[in-house]
Amino acid sequence: MDLGDVRRDWTTLGAEDPLWAVLVQPGKRGGQWDVEEFLATGRADVEETAGRLRQLGLPNRWERVLDFGCGVGRLSQALAPHAGEVVAVDIAPPMLETARRLDRSAGNIRFVLNDAPDLSQFPDGHFDLVYSALVLQHLPRPAIDHYLAEFLRVLRPGGTAVLGLPTERACTARGIIWQVAPFRMISWAQRHLLNYPAPMTMTVVPHTDMVRLMAAQGGDIVGQWRDLRYSEDWVSMRYAVRRAQSPND
């Protein structure tokens, strides 16, 4: 799988069942998500994280925020009251179309297509906060590593990245299947047995790799905690990463 495959699959998912694709939950297939209930999950995510950041002595209000992999704006809308501007990027045009339609912010969210393998449309040090949850896991590992480096680049010195990633598979039946079966087989089962509109990959980034990658890019992991339990099949962590200050700051 490469980024072109990801773009194709998430364009299909965004066109056919966008809310369920963003937050896969039992009983929510086929447009069964209530919009208010769905958006409330984003507020819960952001409020949980804001509390963690307060405990770490980090800001929980920002001038400019990047919501990477915004989907239909579930987290963008929750971040908007905490920010001067939220720049919400996604790879799939149908996701962005739905996000604009559902937007109930005060007009401080800007939805942007980013289908490049980098964030080159944004300059160095452009954001106070980079936020990404339930996104990186759906990318191939080389793309994850590259975007992690890009997050540190577009953060201002002293800025914070909040990043959610699965670090290992849980000892459940599905977790074990993901560990032993090739993705071709999983993709076939998702499409032909589970009737997914398009397959969803799941990529694990072990904690030791995350520590190494952040250190290599000038990022200091200042906090980590078990992520909200969106799935029983993965052990996921939420990281607070602070970009190192420049020598003159």
PDB file of C-alpha atoms in Angstrom:
ATOM      1  CA  MET A   1       0.000   0.000   0.000  1.00  0.00           C
ATOM      2  CA  ASP A   2       1.179   3.512  -0.815  1.00  0.00           C
ATOM      3  CA  LEU A   3      -0.312   6.984  -0.312  1.00  0.00           C
ATOM      4  CA  GLY A   4      -2.155   6.747  -3.636  1.00  0.00           C
ATOM      5  CA  ASP A   5      -3.980   3.667  -2.328  1.00  0.00           C
ATOM      6  CA  VAL A   6      -4.835   5.516   0.880  1.00  0.00           C
ATOM      7  CA  ARG A   7      -6.221   8.471  -1.099  1.00  0.00           C
ATOM      8  CA  ARG A   8      -8.333   6.166  -3.274  1.00  0.00           C
ATOM      9  CA  ASP A   9      -9.716   4.126  -0.384  1.00  0.00           C
ATOM     10  CA  TRP A  10     -10.556   7.092   1.849  1.00  0.00           C
ATOM     11  CA  THR A  11     -12.157   8.936  -1.049  1.00  0.00           C
ATOM     12  CA  THR A  12     -14.454   5.917  -1.421  1.00  0.00           C
ATOM     13  CA  LEU A  13     -15.101   5.693   2.329  1.00  0.00           C
ATOM     14  CA  GLY A  14     -15.759   9.433   2.500  1.00  0.00           C
ATOM     15  CA  ALA A  15     -18.237   9.265  -0.343  1.00  0.00           C
ATOM     16  CA  GLU A  16     -20.183   6.243   0.939  1.00  0.00           C
ATOM     17  CA  ASP A  17     -20.224   6.350   4.765  1.00  0.00           C
ATOM     18  CA  PRO A  18     -18.048   9.164   6.104  1.00  0.00           C
ATOM     19  CA  LEU A  19     -19.033   9.316   9.790  1.00  0.00           C
ATOM     20  CA  TRP A  20     -18.754   5.561  10.271  1.00  0.00           C
ATOM     21  CA  ALA A  21     -15.403   5.505   8.441  1.00  0.00           C
ATOM     22  CA  VAL A  22     -14.050   8.155  10.818  1.00  0.00           C
ATOM     23  CA  LEU A  23     -15.315   6.397  13.944  1.00  0.00           C
ATOM     24  CA  VAL A  24     -16.068   2.710  13.389  1.00  0.00           C
ATOM     25  CA  GLN A  25     -18.576   1.650  16.028  1.00  0.00           C
ATOM     26  CA  PRO A  26     -21.130  -1.195  16.165  1.00  0.00           C
ATOM     27  CA  GLY A  27     -24.541  -0.224  14.871  1.00  0.00           C
ATOM     28  CA  LYS A  28     -23.320   2.940  13.108  1.00  0.00           C
ATOM     29  CA  ARG A  29     -22.896   1.595   9.565  1.00  0.00           C
ATOM     30  CA  GLY A  30     -24.992   2.971   6.739  1.00  0.00           C
ATOM     31  CA  GLY A  31     -25.467   6.497   8.020  1.00  0.00           C
ATOM     32  CA  GLN A  32     -26.656   5.439  11.473  1.00  0.00           C
ATOM     33  CA  TRP A  33     -24.474   7.884  13.401  1.00  0.00           C
ATOM     34  CA  ASP A  34     -26.508  10.663  14.995  1.00  0.00           C
ATOM     35  CA  VAL A  35     -24.578  13.834  14.124  1.00  0.00           C
ATOM     36  CA  GLU A  36     -24.849  15.338  17.611  1.00  0.00           C
ATOM     37  CA  GLU A  37     -23.695  12.113  19.250  1.00  0.00           C
ATOM     38  CA  PHE A  38     -20.842  11.865  16.771  1.00  0.00           C
ATOM     39  CA  LEU A  39     -19.636  15.435  17.363  1.00  0.00           C
ATOM     40  CA  ALA A  40     -19.877  14.910  21.128  1.00  0.00           C
ATOM     41  CA  THR A  41     -17.195  12.206  20.842  1.00  0.00           C
ATOM     42  CA  GLY A  42     -14.855  14.828  19.387  1.00  0.00           C
ATOM     43  CA  ARG A  43     -15.526  17.205  22.265  1.00  0.00           C
ATOM     44  CA  ALA A  44     -14.838  14.399  24.744  1.00  0.00           C
ATOM     45  CA  ASP A  45     -11.526  13.667  23.003  1.00  0.00           C
ATOM     46  CA  VAL A  46     -10.381  17.290  23.050  1.00  0.00           C
ATOM     47  CA  GLU A  47     -11.529  17.966  26.628  1.00  0.00           C
ATOM     48  CA  GLU A  48      -9.734  14.839  27.855  1.00  0.00           C
ATOM     49  CA  THR A  49      -6.578  15.960  26.080  1.00  0.00           C
ATOM     50  CA  ALA A  50      -6.854  19.576  27.254  1.00  0.00           C
ATOM     51  CA  GLY A  51      -7.021  18.325  30.832  1.00  0.00           C
ATOM     52  CA  ARG A  52      -3.902  16.225  30.320  1.00  0.00           C
ATOM     53  CA  LEU A  53      -2.067  19.202  28.834  1.00  0.00           C
ATOM     54  CA  ARG A  54      -3.044  21.384  31.803  1.00  0.00           C
ATOM     55  CA  GLN A  55      -1.587  18.772  34.146  1.00  0.00           C
ATOM     56  CA  LEU A  56       1.653  18.902  32.144  1.00  0.00           C
ATOM     57  CA  GLY A  57       1.788  22.690  32.377  1.00  0.00           C
ATOM     58  CA  LEU A  58       1.210  23.079  28.647  1.00  0.00           C
ATOM     59  CA  PRO A  59      -1.140  25.588  26.983  1.00  0.00           C
ATOM     60  CA  ASN A  60      -4.709  24.587  26.150  1.00  0.00           C
ATOM     61  CA  ARG A  61      -5.467  27.616  24.038  1.00  0.00           C
ATOM     62  CA  TRP A  62      -3.637  28.235  20.764  1.00  0.00           C
ATOM     63  CA  GLU A  63      -3.456  30.810  18.009  1.00  0.00           C
ATOM     64  CA  ARG A  64      -3.140  28.380  15.099  1.00  0.00           C
ATOM     65  CA  VAL A  65      -3.900  24.632  15.175  1.00  0.00           C
ATOM     66  CA  LEU A  66      -3.353  21.926  12.560  1.00  0.00           C
ATOM     67  CA  ASP A  67      -5.893  19.090  12.674  1.00  0.00           C
ATOM     68  CA  PHE A  68      -4.166  16.451  10.560  1.00  0.00           C
ATOM     69  CA  GLY A  69      -6.497  13.933   8.926  1.00  0.00           C
ATOM     70  CA  CYS A  70      -9.562  15.916   9.929  1.00  0.00           C
ATOM     71  CA  GLY A  71     -12.076  13.651   8.193  1.00  0.00           C
ATOM     72  CA  VAL A  72     -15.496  15.239   8.623  1.00  0.00           C
ATOM     73  CA  GLY A  73     -14.295  17.720  11.239  1.00  0.00           C
ATOM     74  CA  ARG A  74     -15.105  15.759  14.394  1.00  0.00           C
ATOM     75  CA  LEU A  75     -12.041  17.106  16.221  1.00  0.00           C
ATOM     76  CA  SER A  76     -11.736  20.343  14.252  1.00  0.00           C
ATOM     77  CA  GLN A  77     -15.042  21.565  15.645  1.00  0.00           C
ATOM     78  CA  ALA A  78     -14.030  20.574  19.173  1.00  0.00           C
ATOM     79  CA  LEU A  79     -10.697  22.393  18.821  1.00  0.00           C
ATOM     80  CA  ALA A  80     -12.228  25.567  17.375  1.00  0.00           C
ATOM     81  CA  PRO A  81     -13.292  27.143  20.729  1.00  0.00           C
ATOM     82  CA  HIS A  82      -9.702  26.727  21.960  1.00  0.00           C
ATOM     83  CA  ALA A  83      -8.033  28.328  18.923  1.00  0.00           C
ATOM     84  CA  GLY A  84      -7.799  31.465  16.865  1.00  0.00           C
ATOM     85  CA  GLU A  85      -7.767  29.338  13.724  1.00  0.00           C
ATOM     86  CA  VAL A  86      -7.971  25.614  13.029  1.00  0.00           C
ATOM     87  CA  VAL A  87      -6.475  24.456   9.735  1.00  0.00           C
ATOM     88  CA  ALA A  88      -8.097  21.090   9.072  1.00  0.00           C
ATOM     89  CA  VAL A  89      -6.430  18.966   6.404  1.00  0.00           C
ATOM     90  CA  ASP A  90      -7.474  15.688   4.836  1.00  0.00           C
ATOM     91  CA  ILE A  91      -6.519  13.518   1.883  1.00  0.00           C
ATOM     92  CA  ALA A  92     -10.093  12.812   0.692  1.00  0.00           C
ATOM     93  CA  PRO A  93     -12.255  15.500  -0.967  1.00  0.00           C
ATOM     94  CA  PRO A  94     -15.579  13.857   0.052  1.00  0.00           C
ATOM     95  CA  MET A  95     -14.520  13.991   3.704  1.00  0.00           C
ATOM     96  CA  LEU A  96     -13.820  17.706   3.399  1.00  0.00           C
ATOM     97  CA  GLU A  97     -17.155  18.295   1.664  1.00  0.00           C
ATOM     98  CA  THR A  98     -18.974  16.663   4.578  1.00  0.00           C
ATOM     99  CA  ALA A  99     -16.824  18.563   7.087  1.00  0.00           C
ATOM    100  CA  ARG A 100     -17.806  21.890   5.541  1.00  0.00           C
ATOM    101  CA  ARG A 101     -21.466  20.904   5.581  1.00  0.00           C
ATOM    102  CA  LEU A 102     -21.370  19.895   9.249  1.00  0.00           C
ATOM    103  CA  ASP A 103     -19.258  22.851  10.395  1.00  0.00           C
ATOM    104  CA  ARG A 104     -20.921  24.630  13.327  1.00  0.00           C
ATOM    105  CA  SER A 105     -17.912  26.633  14.447  1.00  0.00           C
ATOM    106  CA  ALA A 106     -17.718  30.414  14.639  1.00  0.00           C
ATOM    107  CA  GLY A 107     -16.060  30.414  11.212  1.00  0.00           C
ATOM    108  CA  ASN A 108     -12.505  29.851  12.427  1.00  0.00           C
ATOM    109  CA  ILE A 109     -11.976  26.470  10.731  1.00  0.00           C
ATOM    110  CA  ARG A 110     -10.324  26.336   7.324  1.00  0.00           C
ATOM    111  CA  PHE A 111     -10.685  22.974   5.558  1.00  0.00           C
ATOM    112  CA  VAL A 112      -7.781  22.218   3.220  1.00  0.00           C
ATOM    113  CA  LEU A 113      -7.052  19.318   0.870  1.00  0.00           C
ATOM    114  CA  ASN A 114      -3.594  17.849   1.483  1.00  0.00           C
ATOM    115  CA  ASP A 115      -2.965  14.836  -0.731  1.00  0.00           C
ATOM    116  CA  ALA A 116       0.797  15.308  -0.882  1.00  0.00           C
ATOM    117  CA  PRO A 117       3.219  13.020   0.968  1.00  0.00           C
ATOM    118  CA  ASP A 118       4.275  16.015   3.090  1.00  0.00           C
ATOM    119  CA  LEU A 119       3.000  19.310   4.527  1.00  0.00           C
ATOM    120  CA  SER A 120       4.981  21.492   2.141  1.00  0.00           C
ATOM    121  CA  GLN A 121       2.069  23.915   1.694  1.00  0.00           C
ATOM    122  CA  PHE A 122       2.765  25.100   5.263  1.00  0.00           C
ATOM    123  CA  PRO A 123       5.947  26.945   6.303  1.00  0.00           C
ATOM    124  CA  ASP A 124       8.256  26.049   9.165  1.00  0.00           C
ATOM    125  CA  GLY A 125       6.996  26.976  12.629  1.00  0.00           C
ATOM    126  CA  HIS A 126       3.494  27.806  11.414  1.00  0.00           C
ATOM    127  CA  PHE A 127       1.387  26.121  14.140  1.00  0.00           C
ATOM    128  CA  ASP A 128       1.174  26.267  17.924  1.00  0.00           C
ATOM    129  CA  LEU A 129      -0.487  22.845  18.071  1.00  0.00           C
ATOM    130  CA  VAL A 130      -0.605  19.814  15.790  1.00  0.00           C
ATOM    131  CA  TYR A 131      -3.403  17.375  16.675  1.00  0.00           C
ATOM    132  CA  SER A 132      -3.909  13.970  15.107  1.00  0.00           C
ATOM    133  CA  ALA A 133      -5.994  11.083  16.439  1.00  0.00           C
ATOM    134  CA  LEU A 134      -7.255   7.916  14.700  1.00  0.00           C
ATOM    135  CA  VAL A 135      -5.418   8.890  11.535  1.00  0.00           C
ATOM    136  CA  LEU A 136      -1.770   7.849  11.345  1.00  0.00           C
ATOM    137  CA  GLN A 137      -2.684   4.204  11.947  1.00  0.00           C
ATOM    138  CA  HIS A 138      -4.328   4.091   8.506  1.00  0.00           C
ATOM    139  CA  LEU A 139      -1.127   5.076   6.670  1.00  0.00           C
ATOM    140  CA  PRO A 140       1.796   2.914   5.539  1.00  0.00           C
ATOM    141  CA  ARG A 141       4.721   3.058   7.911  1.00  0.00           C
ATOM    142  CA  PRO A 142       7.073   5.135   5.670  1.00  0.00           C
ATOM    143  CA  ALA A 143       4.340   7.789   5.367  1.00  0.00           C
ATOM    144  CA  ILE A 144       3.829   7.828   9.137  1.00  0.00           C
ATOM    145  CA  ASP A 145       7.526   8.410   9.760  1.00  0.00           C
ATOM    146  CA  HIS A 146       7.635  11.223   7.205  1.00  0.00           C
ATOM    147  CA  TYR A 147       4.538  12.986   8.533  1.00  0.00           C
ATOM    148  CA  LEU A 148       5.847  12.760  12.091  1.00  0.00           C
ATOM    149  CA  ALA A 149       8.926  14.654  10.929  1.00  0.00           C
ATOM    150  CA  GLU A 150       6.726  17.168   9.151  1.00  0.00           C
ATOM    151  CA  PHE A 151       4.677  17.767  12.310  1.00  0.00           C
ATOM    152  CA  LEU A 152       7.817  18.869  14.144  1.00  0.00           C
ATOM    153  CA  ARG A 153       8.852  21.056  11.218  1.00  0.00           C
ATOM    154  CA  VAL A 154       5.578  22.997  11.044  1.00  0.00           C
ATOM    155  CA  LEU A 155       5.404  23.452  14.822  1.00  0.00           C
ATOM    156  CA  ARG A 156       6.801  26.667  16.239  1.00  0.00           C
ATOM    157  CA  PRO A 157       9.624  26.209  18.769  1.00  0.00           C
ATOM    158  CA  GLY A 158       7.978  25.329  22.067  1.00  0.00           C
ATOM    159  CA  GLY A 159       4.786  24.221  20.301  1.00  0.00           C
ATOM    160  CA  THR A 160       2.983  20.998  21.083  1.00  0.00           C
ATOM    161  CA  ALA A 161       1.977  17.982  18.998  1.00  0.00           C
ATOM    162  CA  VAL A 162      -0.755  15.684  20.331  1.00  0.00           C
ATOM    163  CA  LEU A 163      -0.494  12.368  18.509  1.00  0.00           C
ATOM    164  CA  GLY A 164      -2.497   9.181  18.855  1.00  0.00           C
ATOM    165  CA  LEU A 165      -0.991   5.909  17.653  1.00  0.00           C
ATOM    166  CA  PRO A 166      -1.511   2.178  18.220  1.00  0.00           C
ATOM    167  CA  THR A 167       1.693   0.837  19.753  1.00  0.00           C
ATOM    168  CA  GLU A 168       0.761  -2.855  19.777  1.00  0.00           C
ATOM    169  CA  ARG A 169      -2.031  -5.248  18.936  1.00  0.00           C
ATOM    170  CA  ALA A 170      -4.216  -6.454  21.784  1.00  0.00           C
ATOM    171  CA  CYS A 171      -4.624 -10.161  22.560  1.00  0.00           C
ATOM    172  CA  THR A 172      -8.084 -10.346  21.028  1.00  0.00           C
ATOM    173  CA  ALA A 173      -9.142 -12.532  18.109  1.00  0.00           C
ATOM    174  CA  ARG A 174      -9.055  -9.598  15.717  1.00  0.00           C
ATOM    175  CA  GLY A 175      -5.760  -8.318  17.115  1.00  0.00           C
ATOM    176  CA  ILE A 176      -4.168 -11.724  16.604  1.00  0.00           C
ATOM    177  CA  ILE A 177      -5.536 -11.964  13.048  1.00  0.00           C
ATOM    178  CA  TRP A 178      -3.980  -8.582  12.258  1.00  0.00           C
ATOM    179  CA  GLN A 179      -0.686  -9.856  13.637  1.00  0.00           C
ATOM    180  CA  VAL A 180      -0.482 -13.061  11.606  1.00  0.00           C
ATOM    181  CA  ALA A 181      -2.474 -12.439   8.401  1.00  0.00           C
ATOM    182  CA  PRO A 182      -1.103 -10.526   5.397  1.00  0.00           C
ATOM    183  CA  PHE A 183      -2.933  -7.303   4.618  1.00  0.00           C
ATOM    184  CA  ARG A 184      -4.089  -8.674   1.242  1.00  0.00           C
ATOM    185  CA  MET A 185      -6.129 -11.273   3.110  1.00  0.00           C
ATOM    186  CA  ILE A 186      -7.466  -8.735   5.620  1.00  0.00           C
ATOM    187  CA  SER A 187      -8.367  -6.338   2.817  1.00  0.00           C
ATOM    188  CA  TRP A 188     -10.252  -9.096   0.983  1.00  0.00           C
ATOM    189  CA  ALA A 189     -12.159 -10.015   4.152  1.00  0.00           C
ATOM    190  CA  GLN A 190     -13.049  -6.397   4.887  1.00  0.00           C
ATOM    191  CA  ARG A 191     -14.489  -5.907   1.415  1.00  0.00           C
ATOM    192  CA  HIS A 192     -16.104  -9.285   0.741  1.00  0.00           C
ATOM    193  CA  LEU A 193     -17.075 -10.589   4.184  1.00  0.00           C
ATOM    194  CA  LEU A 194     -17.594  -7.385   6.198  1.00  0.00           C
ATOM    195  CA  ASN A 195     -18.811  -5.336   3.198  1.00  0.00           C
ATOM    196  CA  TYR A 196     -16.554  -2.360   3.840  1.00  0.00           C
ATOM    197  CA  PRO A 197     -16.788   0.175   0.992  1.00  0.00           C
ATOM    198  CA  ALA A 198     -12.966   0.110   0.936  1.00  0.00           C
ATOM    199  CA  PRO A 199     -10.315  -1.519   3.130  1.00  0.00           C
ATOM    200  CA  MET A 200      -8.777   0.161   6.162  1.00  0.00           C
ATOM    201  CA  THR A 201      -5.202  -0.691   7.020  1.00  0.00           C
ATOM    202  CA  MET A 202      -3.921  -0.577  10.606  1.00  0.00           C
ATOM    203  CA  THR A 203      -0.258   0.191  11.239  1.00  0.00           C
ATOM    204  CA  VAL A 204       1.401  -0.175  14.624  1.00  0.00           C
ATOM    205  CA  VAL A 205       4.244   2.118  15.717  1.00  0.00           C
ATOM    206  CA  PRO A 206       6.000   0.610  18.755  1.00  0.00           C
ATOM    207  CA  HIS A 207       6.675   3.001  21.624  1.00  0.00           C
ATOM    208  CA  THR A 208      10.438   2.652  21.241  1.00  0.00           C
ATOM    209  CA  ASP A 209      10.162   3.728  17.598  1.00  0.00           C
ATOM    210  CA  MET A 210       8.084   6.756  18.566  1.00  0.00           C
ATOM    211  CA  VAL A 211      10.683   7.851  21.124  1.00  0.00           C
ATOM    212  CA  ARG A 212      13.462   7.482  18.572  1.00  0.00           C
ATOM    213  CA  LEU A 213      11.601   9.295  15.797  1.00  0.00           C
ATOM    214  CA  MET A 214      10.648  12.245  17.979  1.00  0.00           C
ATOM    215  CA  ALA A 215      14.151  12.654  19.371  1.00  0.00           C
ATOM    216  CA  ALA A 216      15.613  12.609  15.859  1.00  0.00           C
ATOM    217  CA  GLN A 217      13.361  15.524  14.862  1.00  0.00           C
ATOM    218  CA  GLY A 218      13.926  17.693  17.936  1.00  0.00           C
ATOM    219  CA  GLY A 219      10.759  16.607  19.724  1.00  0.00           C
ATOM    220  CA  ASP A 220      10.565  15.868  23.442  1.00  0.00           C
ATOM    221  CA  ILE A 221       7.815  13.496  24.603  1.00  0.00           C
ATOM    222  CA  VAL A 222       6.643  15.333  27.720  1.00  0.00           C
ATOM    223  CA  GLY A 223       3.577  13.190  28.405  1.00  0.00           C
ATOM    224  CA  GLN A 224       1.927   9.951  27.337  1.00  0.00           C
ATOM    225  CA  TRP A 225      -1.220   8.138  28.366  1.00  0.00           C
ATOM    226  CA  ARG A 226      -3.479   5.347  27.209  1.00  0.00           C
ATOM    227  CA  ASP A 227      -5.751   6.660  24.528  1.00  0.00           C
ATOM    228  CA  LEU A 228      -9.532   6.707  24.764  1.00  0.00           C
ATOM    229  CA  ARG A 229     -10.748   3.170  24.183  1.00  0.00           C
ATOM    230  CA  TYR A 230     -12.081   3.414  20.652  1.00  0.00           C
ATOM    231  CA  SER A 231     -11.286  -0.257  20.031  1.00  0.00           C
ATOM    232  CA  GLU A 232     -10.572  -3.333  22.122  1.00  0.00           C
ATOM    233  CA  ASP A 233      -8.218  -4.724  19.486  1.00  0.00           C
ATOM    234  CA  TRP A 234      -5.342  -2.257  19.780  1.00  0.00           C
ATOM    235  CA  VAL A 235      -3.243  -0.794  22.555  1.00  0.00           C
ATOM    236  CA  SER A 236      -3.121   2.884  21.633  1.00  0.00           C
ATOM    237  CA  MET A 237      -1.190   5.727  23.216  1.00  0.00           C
ATOM    238  CA  ARG A 238      -1.669   9.458  23.108  1.00  0.00           C
ATOM    239  CA  TYR A 239       1.575  11.452  23.116  1.00  0.00           C
ATOM    240  CA  ALA A 240       2.222  15.089  23.984  1.00  0.00           C
ATOM    241  CA  VAL A 241       5.382  16.141  22.155  1.00  0.00           C
ATOM    242  CA  ARG A 242       7.024  19.515  22.606  1.00  0.00           C
ATOM    243  CA  ARG A 243       9.250  20.932  19.899  1.00  0.00           C
ATOM    244  CA  ALA A 244      12.575  22.082  21.271  1.00  0.00           C
ATOM    245  CA  GLN A 245      13.076  25.814  21.726  1.00  0.00           C
ATOM    246  CA  SER A 246      15.603  27.485  19.489  1.00  0.00           C
ATOM    247  CA  PRO A 247      18.844  28.585  21.223  1.00  0.00           C
ATOM    248  CA  ASN A 248      17.752  32.246  21.200  1.00  0.00           C
ATOM    249  CA  ASP A 249      14.374  31.608  22.884  1.00  0.00           C
TER     250      ASP A 249
END
